[in-house]
Tab-separated table of C-alpha atoms in Angstrom:
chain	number	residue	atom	x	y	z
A	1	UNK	CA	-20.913	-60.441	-24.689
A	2	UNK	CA	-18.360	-58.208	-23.135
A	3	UNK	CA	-16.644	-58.134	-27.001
A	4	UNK	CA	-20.002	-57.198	-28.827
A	5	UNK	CA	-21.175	-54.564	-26.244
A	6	UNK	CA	-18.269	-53.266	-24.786
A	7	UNK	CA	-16.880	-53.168	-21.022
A	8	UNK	CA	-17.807	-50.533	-19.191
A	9	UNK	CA	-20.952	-50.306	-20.846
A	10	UNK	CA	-24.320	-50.158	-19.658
A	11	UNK	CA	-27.018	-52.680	-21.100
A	12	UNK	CA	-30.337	-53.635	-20.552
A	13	UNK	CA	-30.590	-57.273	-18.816
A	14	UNK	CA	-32.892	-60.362	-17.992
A	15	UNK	CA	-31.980	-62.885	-16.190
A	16	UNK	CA	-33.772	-66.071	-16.309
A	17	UNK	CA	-34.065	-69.785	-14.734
A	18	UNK	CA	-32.621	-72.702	-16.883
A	19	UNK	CA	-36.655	-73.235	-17.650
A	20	UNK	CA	-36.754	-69.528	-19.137
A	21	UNK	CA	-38.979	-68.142	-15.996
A	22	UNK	CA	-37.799	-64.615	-15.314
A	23	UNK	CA	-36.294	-63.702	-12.566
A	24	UNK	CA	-35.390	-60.177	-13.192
A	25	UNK	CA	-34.785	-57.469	-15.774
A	26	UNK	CA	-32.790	-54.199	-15.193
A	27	UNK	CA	-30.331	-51.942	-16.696
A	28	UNK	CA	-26.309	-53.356	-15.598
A	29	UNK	CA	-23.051	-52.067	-16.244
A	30	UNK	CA	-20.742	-54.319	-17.408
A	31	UNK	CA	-17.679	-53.835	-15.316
A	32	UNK	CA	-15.446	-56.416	-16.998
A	33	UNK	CA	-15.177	-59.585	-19.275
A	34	UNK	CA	-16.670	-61.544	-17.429
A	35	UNK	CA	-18.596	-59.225	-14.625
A	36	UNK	CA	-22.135	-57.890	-14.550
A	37	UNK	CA	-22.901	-55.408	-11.999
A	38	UNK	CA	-27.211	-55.295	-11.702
A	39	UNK	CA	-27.003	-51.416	-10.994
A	40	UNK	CA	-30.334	-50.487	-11.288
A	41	UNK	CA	-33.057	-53.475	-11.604
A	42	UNK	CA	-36.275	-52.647	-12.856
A	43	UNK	CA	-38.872	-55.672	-12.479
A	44	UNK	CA	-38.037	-58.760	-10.152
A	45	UNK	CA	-40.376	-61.763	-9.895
A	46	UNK	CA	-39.799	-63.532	-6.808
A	47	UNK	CA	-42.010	-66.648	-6.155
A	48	UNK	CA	-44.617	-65.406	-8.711
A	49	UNK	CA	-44.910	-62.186	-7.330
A	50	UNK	CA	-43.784	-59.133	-9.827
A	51	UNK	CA	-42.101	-56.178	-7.958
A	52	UNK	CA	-41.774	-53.263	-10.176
A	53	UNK	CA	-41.148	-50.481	-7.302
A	54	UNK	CA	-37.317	-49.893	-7.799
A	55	UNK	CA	-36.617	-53.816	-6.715
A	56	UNK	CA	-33.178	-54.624	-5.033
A	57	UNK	CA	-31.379	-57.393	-6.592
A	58	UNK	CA	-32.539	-61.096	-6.619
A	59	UNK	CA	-30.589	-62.747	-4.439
A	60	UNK	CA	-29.920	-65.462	-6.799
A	61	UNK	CA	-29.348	-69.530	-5.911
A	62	UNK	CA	-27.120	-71.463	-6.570
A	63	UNK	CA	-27.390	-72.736	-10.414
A	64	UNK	CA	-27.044	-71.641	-13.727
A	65	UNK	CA	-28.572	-68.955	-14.552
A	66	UNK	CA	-29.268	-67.741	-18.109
A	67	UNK	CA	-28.662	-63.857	-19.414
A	68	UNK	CA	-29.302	-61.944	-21.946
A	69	UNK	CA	-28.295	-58.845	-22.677
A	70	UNK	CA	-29.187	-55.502	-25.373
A	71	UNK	CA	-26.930	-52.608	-25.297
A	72	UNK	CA	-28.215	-49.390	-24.425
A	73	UNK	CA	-27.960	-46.623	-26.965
A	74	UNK	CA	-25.141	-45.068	-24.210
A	75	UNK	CA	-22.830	-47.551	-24.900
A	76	UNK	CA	-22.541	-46.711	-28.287
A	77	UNK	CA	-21.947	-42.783	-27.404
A	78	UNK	CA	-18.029	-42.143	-26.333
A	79	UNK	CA	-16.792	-43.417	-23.019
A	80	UNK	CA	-15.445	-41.205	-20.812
A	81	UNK	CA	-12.115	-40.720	-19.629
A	82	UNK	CA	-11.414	-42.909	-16.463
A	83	UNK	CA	-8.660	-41.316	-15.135
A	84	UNK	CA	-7.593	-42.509	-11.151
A	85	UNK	CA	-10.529	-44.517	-11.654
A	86	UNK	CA	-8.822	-46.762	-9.834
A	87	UNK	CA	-7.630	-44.245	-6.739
A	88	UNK	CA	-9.818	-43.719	-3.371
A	89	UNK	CA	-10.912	-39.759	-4.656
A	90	UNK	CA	-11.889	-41.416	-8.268
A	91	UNK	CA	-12.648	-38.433	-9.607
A	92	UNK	CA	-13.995	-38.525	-13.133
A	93	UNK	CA	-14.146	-34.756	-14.611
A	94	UNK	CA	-14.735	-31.146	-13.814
A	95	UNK	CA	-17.327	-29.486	-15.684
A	96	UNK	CA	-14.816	-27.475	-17.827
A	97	UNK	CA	-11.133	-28.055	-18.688
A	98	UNK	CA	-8.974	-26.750	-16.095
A	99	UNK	CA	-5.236	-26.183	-15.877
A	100	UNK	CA	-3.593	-24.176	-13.519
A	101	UNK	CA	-3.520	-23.779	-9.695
A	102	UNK	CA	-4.094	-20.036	-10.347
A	103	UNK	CA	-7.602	-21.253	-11.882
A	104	UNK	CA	-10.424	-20.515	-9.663
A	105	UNK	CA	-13.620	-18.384	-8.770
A	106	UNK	CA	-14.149	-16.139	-5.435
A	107	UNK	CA	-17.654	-16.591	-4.598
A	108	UNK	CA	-20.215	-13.862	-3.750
A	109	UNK	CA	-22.605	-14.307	-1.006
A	110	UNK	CA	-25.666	-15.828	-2.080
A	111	UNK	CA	-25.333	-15.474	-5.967
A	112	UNK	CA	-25.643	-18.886	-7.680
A	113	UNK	CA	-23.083	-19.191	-10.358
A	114	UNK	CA	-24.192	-21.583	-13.610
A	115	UNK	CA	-21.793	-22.800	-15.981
A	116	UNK	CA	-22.497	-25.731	-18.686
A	117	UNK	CA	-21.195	-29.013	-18.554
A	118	UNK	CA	-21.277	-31.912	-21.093
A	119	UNK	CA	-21.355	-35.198	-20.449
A	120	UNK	CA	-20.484	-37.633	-23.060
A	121	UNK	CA	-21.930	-40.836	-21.828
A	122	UNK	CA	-24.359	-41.492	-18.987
A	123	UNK	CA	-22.299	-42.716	-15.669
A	124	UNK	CA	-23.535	-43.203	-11.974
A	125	UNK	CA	-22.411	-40.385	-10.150
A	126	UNK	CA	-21.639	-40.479	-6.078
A	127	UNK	CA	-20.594	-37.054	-5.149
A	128	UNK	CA	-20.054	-32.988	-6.498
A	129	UNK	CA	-17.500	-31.532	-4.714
A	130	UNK	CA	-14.594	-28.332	-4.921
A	131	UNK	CA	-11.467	-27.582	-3.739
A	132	UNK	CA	-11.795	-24.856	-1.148
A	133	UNK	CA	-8.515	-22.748	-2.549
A	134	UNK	CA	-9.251	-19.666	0.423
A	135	UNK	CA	-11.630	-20.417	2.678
A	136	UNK	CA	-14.021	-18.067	4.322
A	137	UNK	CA	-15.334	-18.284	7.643
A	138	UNK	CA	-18.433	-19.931	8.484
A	139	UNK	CA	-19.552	-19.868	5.316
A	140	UNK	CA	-21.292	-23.073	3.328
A	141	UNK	CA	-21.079	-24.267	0.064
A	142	UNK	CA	-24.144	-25.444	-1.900
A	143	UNK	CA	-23.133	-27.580	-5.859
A	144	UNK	CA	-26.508	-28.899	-8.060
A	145	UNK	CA	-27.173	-29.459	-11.317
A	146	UNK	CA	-29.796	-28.713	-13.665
A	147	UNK	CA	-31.082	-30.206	-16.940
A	148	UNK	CA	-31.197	-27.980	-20.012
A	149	UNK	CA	-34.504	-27.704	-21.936
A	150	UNK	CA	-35.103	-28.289	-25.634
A	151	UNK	CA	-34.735	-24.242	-26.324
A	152	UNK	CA	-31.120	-24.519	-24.648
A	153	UNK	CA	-32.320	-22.874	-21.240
A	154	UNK	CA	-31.512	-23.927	-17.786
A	155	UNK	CA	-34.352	-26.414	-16.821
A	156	UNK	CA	-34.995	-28.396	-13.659
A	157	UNK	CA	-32.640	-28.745	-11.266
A	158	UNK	CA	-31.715	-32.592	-11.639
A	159	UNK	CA	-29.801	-32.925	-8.472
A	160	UNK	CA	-27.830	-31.395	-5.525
A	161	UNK	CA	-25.790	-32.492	-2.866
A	162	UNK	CA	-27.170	-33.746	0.082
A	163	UNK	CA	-25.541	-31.427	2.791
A	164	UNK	CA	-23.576	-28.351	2.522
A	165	UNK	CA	-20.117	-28.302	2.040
A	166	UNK	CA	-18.047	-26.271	4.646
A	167	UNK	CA	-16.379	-23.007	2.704
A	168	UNK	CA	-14.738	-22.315	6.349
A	169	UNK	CA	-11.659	-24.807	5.956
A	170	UNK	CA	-9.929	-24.833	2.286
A	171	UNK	CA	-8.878	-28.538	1.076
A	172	UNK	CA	-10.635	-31.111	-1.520
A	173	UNK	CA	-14.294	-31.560	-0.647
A	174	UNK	CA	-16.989	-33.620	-1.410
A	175	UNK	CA	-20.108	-34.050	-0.339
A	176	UNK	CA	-23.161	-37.420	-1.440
A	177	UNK	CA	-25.842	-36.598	-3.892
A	178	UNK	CA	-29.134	-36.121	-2.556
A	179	UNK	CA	-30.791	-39.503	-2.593
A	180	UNK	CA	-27.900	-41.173	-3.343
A	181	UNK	CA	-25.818	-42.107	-6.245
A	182	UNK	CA	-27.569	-40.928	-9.391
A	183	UNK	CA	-27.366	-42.163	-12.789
A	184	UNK	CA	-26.597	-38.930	-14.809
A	185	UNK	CA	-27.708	-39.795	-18.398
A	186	UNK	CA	-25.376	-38.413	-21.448
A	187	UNK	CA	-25.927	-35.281	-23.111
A	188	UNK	CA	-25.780	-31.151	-21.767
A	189	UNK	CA	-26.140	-30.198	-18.392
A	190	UNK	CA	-25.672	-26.683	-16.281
A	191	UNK	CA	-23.721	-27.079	-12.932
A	192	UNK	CA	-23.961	-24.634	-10.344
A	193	UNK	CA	-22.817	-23.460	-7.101
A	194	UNK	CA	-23.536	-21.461	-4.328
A	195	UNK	CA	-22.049	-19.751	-1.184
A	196	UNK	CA	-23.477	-17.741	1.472
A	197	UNK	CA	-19.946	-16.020	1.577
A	198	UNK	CA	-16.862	-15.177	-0.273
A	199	UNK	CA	-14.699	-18.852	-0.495
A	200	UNK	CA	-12.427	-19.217	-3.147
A	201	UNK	CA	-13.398	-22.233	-5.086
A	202	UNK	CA	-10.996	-24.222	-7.716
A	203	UNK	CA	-11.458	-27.460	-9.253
A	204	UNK	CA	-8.066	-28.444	-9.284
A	205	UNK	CA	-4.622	-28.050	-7.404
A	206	UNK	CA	-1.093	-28.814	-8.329
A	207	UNK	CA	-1.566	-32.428	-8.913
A	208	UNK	CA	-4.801	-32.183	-10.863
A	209	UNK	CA	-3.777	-32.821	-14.585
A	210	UNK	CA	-2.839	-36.477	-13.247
A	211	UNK	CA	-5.817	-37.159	-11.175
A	212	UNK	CA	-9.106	-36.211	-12.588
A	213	UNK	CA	-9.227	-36.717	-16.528
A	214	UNK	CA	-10.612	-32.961	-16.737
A	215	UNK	CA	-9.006	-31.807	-19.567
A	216	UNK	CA	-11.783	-34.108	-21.806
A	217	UNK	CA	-12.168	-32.167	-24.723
A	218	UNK	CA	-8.323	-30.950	-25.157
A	219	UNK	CA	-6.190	-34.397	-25.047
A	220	UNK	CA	-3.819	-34.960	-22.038
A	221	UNK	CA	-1.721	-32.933	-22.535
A	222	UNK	CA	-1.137	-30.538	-19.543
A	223	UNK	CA	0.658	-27.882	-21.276
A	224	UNK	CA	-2.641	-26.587	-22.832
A	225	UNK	CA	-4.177	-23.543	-21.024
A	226	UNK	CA	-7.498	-23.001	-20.182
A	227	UNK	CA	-9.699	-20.479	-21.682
A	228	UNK	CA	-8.710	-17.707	-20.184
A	229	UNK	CA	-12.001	-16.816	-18.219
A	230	UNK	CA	-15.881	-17.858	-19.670
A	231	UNK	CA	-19.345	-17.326	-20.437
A	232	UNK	CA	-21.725	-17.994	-17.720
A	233	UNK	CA	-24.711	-17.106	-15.937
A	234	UNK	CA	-25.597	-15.984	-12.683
A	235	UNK	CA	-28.709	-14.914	-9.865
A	236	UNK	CA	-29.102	-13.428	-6.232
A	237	UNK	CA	-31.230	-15.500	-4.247
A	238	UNK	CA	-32.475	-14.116	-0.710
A	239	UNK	CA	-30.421	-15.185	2.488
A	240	UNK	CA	-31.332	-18.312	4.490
A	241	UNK	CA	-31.131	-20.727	1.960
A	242	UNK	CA	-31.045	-24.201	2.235
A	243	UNK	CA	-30.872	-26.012	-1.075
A	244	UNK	CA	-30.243	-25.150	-5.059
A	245	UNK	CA	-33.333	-23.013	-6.829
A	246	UNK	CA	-35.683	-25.641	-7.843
A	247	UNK	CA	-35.875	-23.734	-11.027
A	248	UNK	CA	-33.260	-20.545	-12.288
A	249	UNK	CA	-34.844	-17.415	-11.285
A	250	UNK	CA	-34.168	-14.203	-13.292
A	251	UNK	CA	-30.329	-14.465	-14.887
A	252	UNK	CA	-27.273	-12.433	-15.665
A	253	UNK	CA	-25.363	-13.497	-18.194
A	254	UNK	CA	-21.453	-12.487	-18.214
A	255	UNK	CA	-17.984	-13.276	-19.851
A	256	UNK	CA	-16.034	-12.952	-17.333
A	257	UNK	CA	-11.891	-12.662	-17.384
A	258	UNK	CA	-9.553	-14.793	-14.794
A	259	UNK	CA	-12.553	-16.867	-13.756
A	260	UNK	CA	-11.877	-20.608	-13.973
A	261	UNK	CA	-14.620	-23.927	-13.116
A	262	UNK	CA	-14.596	-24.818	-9.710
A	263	UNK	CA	-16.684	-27.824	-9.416
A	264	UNK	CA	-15.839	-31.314	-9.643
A	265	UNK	CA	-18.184	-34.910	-9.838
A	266	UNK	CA	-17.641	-38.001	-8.589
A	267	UNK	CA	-18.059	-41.753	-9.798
A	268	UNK	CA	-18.524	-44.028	-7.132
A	269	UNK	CA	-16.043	-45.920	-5.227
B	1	UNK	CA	-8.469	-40.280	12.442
B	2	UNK	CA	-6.538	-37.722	11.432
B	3	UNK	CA	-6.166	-33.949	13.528
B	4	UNK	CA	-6.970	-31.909	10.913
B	5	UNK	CA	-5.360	-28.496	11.571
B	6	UNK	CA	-6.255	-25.348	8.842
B	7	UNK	CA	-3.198	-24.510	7.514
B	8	UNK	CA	-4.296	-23.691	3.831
B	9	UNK	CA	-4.486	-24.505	0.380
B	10	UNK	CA	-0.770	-24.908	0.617
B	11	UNK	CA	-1.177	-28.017	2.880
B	12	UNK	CA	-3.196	-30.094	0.851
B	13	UNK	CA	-0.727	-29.726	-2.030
B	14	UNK	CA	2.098	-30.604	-0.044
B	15	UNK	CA	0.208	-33.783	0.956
B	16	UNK	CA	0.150	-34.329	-2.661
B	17	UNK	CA	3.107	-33.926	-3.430
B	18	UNK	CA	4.127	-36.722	-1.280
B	19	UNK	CA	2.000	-39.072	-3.021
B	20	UNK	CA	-1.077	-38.621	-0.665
B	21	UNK	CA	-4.100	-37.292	-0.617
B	22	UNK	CA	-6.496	-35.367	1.933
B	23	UNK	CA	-10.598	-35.026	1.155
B	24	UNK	CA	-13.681	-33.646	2.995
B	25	UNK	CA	-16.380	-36.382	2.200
B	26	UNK	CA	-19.758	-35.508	3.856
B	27	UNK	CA	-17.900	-33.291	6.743
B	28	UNK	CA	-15.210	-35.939	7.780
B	29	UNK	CA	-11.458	-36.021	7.099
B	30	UNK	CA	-10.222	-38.934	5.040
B	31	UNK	CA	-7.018	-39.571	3.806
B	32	UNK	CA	-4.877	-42.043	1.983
B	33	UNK	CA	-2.194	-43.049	4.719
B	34	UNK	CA	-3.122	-41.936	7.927
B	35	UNK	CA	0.028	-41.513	9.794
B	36	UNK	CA	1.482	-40.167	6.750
B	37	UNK	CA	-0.622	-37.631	6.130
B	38	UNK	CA	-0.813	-36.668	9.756
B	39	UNK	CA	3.182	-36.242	9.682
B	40	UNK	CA	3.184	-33.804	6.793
B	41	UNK	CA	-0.208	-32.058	8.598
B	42	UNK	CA	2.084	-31.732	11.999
B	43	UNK	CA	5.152	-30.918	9.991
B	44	UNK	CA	3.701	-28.135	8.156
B	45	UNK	CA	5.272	-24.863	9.673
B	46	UNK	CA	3.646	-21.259	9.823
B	47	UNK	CA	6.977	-20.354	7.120
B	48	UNK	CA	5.458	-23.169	4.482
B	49	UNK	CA	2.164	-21.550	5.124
B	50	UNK	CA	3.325	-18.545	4.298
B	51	UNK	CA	5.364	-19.204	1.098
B	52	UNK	CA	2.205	-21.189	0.004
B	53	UNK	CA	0.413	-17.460	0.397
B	54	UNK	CA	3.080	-16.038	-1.457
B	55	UNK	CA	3.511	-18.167	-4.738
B	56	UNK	CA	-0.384	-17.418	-4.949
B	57	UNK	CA	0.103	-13.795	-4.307
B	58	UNK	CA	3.518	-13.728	-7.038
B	59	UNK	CA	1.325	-15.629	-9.745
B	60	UNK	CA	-1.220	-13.108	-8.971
B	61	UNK	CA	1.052	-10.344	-9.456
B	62	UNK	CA	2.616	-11.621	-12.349
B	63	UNK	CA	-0.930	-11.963	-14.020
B	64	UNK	CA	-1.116	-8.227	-13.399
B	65	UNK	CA	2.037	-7.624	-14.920
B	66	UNK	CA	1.374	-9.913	-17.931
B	67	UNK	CA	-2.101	-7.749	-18.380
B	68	UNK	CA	0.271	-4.860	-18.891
B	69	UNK	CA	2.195	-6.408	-21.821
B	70	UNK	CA	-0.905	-8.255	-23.271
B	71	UNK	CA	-1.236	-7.309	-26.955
B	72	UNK	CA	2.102	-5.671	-27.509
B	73	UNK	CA	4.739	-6.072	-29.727
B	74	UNK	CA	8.712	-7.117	-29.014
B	75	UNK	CA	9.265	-3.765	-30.366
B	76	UNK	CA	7.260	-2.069	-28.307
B	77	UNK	CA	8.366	-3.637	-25.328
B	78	UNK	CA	12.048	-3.287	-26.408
B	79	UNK	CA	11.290	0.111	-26.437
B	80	UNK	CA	10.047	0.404	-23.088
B	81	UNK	CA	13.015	1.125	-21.648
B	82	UNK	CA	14.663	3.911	-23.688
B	83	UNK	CA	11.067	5.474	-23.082
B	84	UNK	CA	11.412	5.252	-19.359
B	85	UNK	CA	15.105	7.033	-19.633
B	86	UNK	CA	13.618	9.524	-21.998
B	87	UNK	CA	11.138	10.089	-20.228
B	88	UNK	CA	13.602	10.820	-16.928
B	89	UNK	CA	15.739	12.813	-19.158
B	90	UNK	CA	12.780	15.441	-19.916
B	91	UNK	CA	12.017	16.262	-16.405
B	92	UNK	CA	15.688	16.846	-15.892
B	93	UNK	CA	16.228	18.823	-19.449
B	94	UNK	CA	17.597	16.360	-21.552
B	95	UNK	CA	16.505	15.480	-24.628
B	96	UNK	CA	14.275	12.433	-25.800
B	97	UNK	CA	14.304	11.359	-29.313
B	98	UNK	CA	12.238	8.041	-29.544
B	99	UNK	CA	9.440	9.892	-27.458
B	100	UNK	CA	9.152	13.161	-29.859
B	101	UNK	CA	8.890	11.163	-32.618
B	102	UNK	CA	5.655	9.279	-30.947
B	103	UNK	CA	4.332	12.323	-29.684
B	104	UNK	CA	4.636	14.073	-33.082
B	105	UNK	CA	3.147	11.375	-34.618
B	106	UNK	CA	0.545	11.067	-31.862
B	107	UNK	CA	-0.437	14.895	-31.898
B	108	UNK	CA	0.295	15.400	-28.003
B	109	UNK	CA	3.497	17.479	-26.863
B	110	UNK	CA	6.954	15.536	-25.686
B	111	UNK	CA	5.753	16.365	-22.143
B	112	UNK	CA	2.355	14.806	-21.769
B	113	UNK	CA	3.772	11.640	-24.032
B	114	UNK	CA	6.423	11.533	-21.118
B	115	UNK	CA	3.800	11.952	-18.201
B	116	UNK	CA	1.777	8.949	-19.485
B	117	UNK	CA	4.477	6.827	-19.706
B	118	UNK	CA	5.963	7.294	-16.154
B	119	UNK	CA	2.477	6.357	-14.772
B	120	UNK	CA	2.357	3.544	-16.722
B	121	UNK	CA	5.986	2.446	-14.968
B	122	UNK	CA	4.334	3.673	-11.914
B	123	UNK	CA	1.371	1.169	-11.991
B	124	UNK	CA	4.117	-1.770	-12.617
B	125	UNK	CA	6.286	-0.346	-9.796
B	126	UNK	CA	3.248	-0.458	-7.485
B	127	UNK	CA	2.311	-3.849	-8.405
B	128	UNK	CA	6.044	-4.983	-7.328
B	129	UNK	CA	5.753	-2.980	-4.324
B	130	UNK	CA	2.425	-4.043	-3.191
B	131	UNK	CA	4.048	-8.234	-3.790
B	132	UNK	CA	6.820	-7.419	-1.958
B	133	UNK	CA	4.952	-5.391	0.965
B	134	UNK	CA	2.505	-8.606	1.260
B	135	UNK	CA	5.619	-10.739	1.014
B	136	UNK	CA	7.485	-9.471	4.417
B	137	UNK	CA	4.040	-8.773	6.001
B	138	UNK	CA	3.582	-12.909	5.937
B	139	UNK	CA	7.472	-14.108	5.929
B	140	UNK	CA	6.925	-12.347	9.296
B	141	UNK	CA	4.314	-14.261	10.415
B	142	UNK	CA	4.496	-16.593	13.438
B	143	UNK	CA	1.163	-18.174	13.649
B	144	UNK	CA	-1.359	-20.293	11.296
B	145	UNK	CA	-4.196	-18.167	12.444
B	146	UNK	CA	-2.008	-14.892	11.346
B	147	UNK	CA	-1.171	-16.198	7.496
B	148	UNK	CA	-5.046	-17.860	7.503
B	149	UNK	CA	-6.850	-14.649	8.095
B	150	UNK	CA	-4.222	-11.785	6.293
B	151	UNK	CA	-5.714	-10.095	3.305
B	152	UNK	CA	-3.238	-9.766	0.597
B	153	UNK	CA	-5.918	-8.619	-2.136
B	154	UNK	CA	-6.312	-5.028	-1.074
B	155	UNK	CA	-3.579	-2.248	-2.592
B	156	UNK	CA	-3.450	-3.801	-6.011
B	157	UNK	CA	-3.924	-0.451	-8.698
B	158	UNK	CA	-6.614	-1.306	-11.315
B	159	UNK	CA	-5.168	-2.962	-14.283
């Protein structure tokens, strides 16, 4: 199975008694050769009773079991680089390329900065996060992510961290999705960020070309610079917020020079 | 856990350096080793601080610079400095070749083509100045708090 789908792919499961009686159907990643993960199930039945509310796993006897498994149109889209996969941070990409420690954006108080990110295969992802370059005091970071609509606009926002990150100590930050770990389907998304201050926000440091896979669309090789600066948009939203913009208010769109992406995602551990 | 003490950017890298790392994740400190990581934290001094400041302050600095230079030629920029003696040489009489022959061809007078270019050496000498003023200002430093809050953005000429 692992040879005709692919490891690391996601497919679409059942798993059955030796008599054929389902037990449960879901969507699984298959971690390795021989290893199915049941990441999200979908339908359980469980002593005749179907349970179609977002089910956890069957906890399954002892016995043989029977599977079957169809791949998932992902698994036939690129993988993505996996990178320190491996490490504790496991860090998977930043929503641009990024290069040098000099790369990074000052924020401006309550002005939400969007910048477009492509990702080339769905993945489960745990956390958005920064690297707080300067910090600023008591100020609070705020990273979401919105789906783009058919006409190429900014759409809904898809999802935002669950608790703002602190701008008022610099270092490599993180903070859980709202909800939890969140399957981010493939294709174009616009990531965005927001301070109530001035913190100096970077997506990578010193060690970065080794540790997060970010340079995705140029290779691996480090020695290729950045853009120098990028399109992007941006809007003011009134003091005293609390979460992302459910939806993008009125934009400003700007190239701007020596800017550099500044937020990072997360697969889980 | 680790006694996380704000000692900037510079900290973090030298944590990674060493083969560790530091994160925020949902408000608490993590790290890969902790009584490695705490060593490095403790042994951090006020003077690494500092030169972590400074190397962001030189490559910003040198980014000015480069901005300067973007777009020329090797023979304009080999030029550069016969321009800037010329250009010394008018104010004290002498004469200035390379620059009359730019200004001709430019339709200004020797003296205004030798005005513009000793601003444009001032603006570079001004960058260099304000690195090295920020420079002492934080070698001289003695505390965290003092390198944390200085602002070493303001008396940079528009470039």
């Amino acid at each position: 199975m692992a040879q005709a789908i692919g490891v690391g792919s996601y497919v679409r499961y059942g798993i059955f008694s030796q008599d054929g009686e389902p037990i449960e159907y879901g969507i699984g990643l298959l971690s390795d050769s021989t290893t199915l993960q049941r990441t999200r199930p979908s339908w359980t039945f469980v002593s005749g009773t179907v349970d179609d509310t977002a089910p956890s796993a069957v906890n399954l006897a002892s016995g043989t079991k029977l599977v079957e498994c169809v791949a998932t149109a992902q698994s036939f889209l690129p993988t993505l680089p996996t990178a320190r996969e491996s490490s504790s941070n496991r860090l998977l990409l930043c929503a641009h390329t990024i290069y040098s420690s000099g790369n990074f954006r000052t924020m401006v108080a309550n002005r939400v900065f969007y910048m477009p990110w492509y990702l080339a295969s769905g993945r489960e992802i745990a956390s958005y996060g920064c690297i707080v370059t300067n910090l600023a005091a008591s100020t609070k970071i705020r990273i979401g992510s919105y789906s783009v609509t058919p006409a190429g606009e900014i759409g809904n926002l898809f999802a935002e961290i669950s608790a703002d990150i602190d701008g008022g100590s610099t270092g490599f930050k993180t903070q859980s999705l709202s909800g939890g770990t969140k399957f981010h389907p493939p294709g174009q998304y616009v990531m965005a960020c927001l301070s109530n201050g001035t913190p100096q926000l970077a997506a990578n440091n010193a060690n970065v070309n080794t540790r997060t896979g970010a340079r995705m669309w140029f290779g691996t090789n480090a020695a290729i610079a950045v853009p120098q600066g990028f399109c992007n948009a941006r809007e003011d939203v009134s003091s005293g917020w609390t979460s992302m913009p459910a939806t993008p208010g009125t934009l400003t769109f700007e190239s701007e020079a020596n800017v550099f992406p500044h937020i990072l995602v997360m697969v889980p551990a | 856990m680790i006694r996380y003490t704000e000692k900037g950017i510079g900290l973090h890298r030298a944590v990674e350096a060493a083969g560790h790392w530091i994160r925020q994740q949902n408000g608490e400190w993590i790290v890969s080793d902790e009584h490695a990581v705490q060593a490095i934290v403790d042994a951090f001094t006020v003077a690494d601080h500092a030169e972590a400041v400074i190397d962001e302050i030189e490559a910003h600095a040198k980014a000015l610079l480069d901005r300067r230079a973007a777009g020329k030629s090797v023979v304009q920029i080999a030029k550069e400095p016969i321009k800037a003696v010329e250009a010394d040489a008018i104010t004290k009489g002498g004469s200035a070749p390379t620059l009359e022959v730019e200004a001709t061809a430019r339709g200004i007078t020797v003296e205004e083509l030798a005005a513009k270019v000793r601003a444009k050496i001032d603006v570079e000498s001004v960058i260099v100045g304000v690195l090295g003023k920020h420079k002492d200002a934080l070698r001289a430093m003695r505390s965290h708090a003092e390198v944390q809050s200085y602002d070493w953005r303001t008396g940079w000429p528009d470039v």
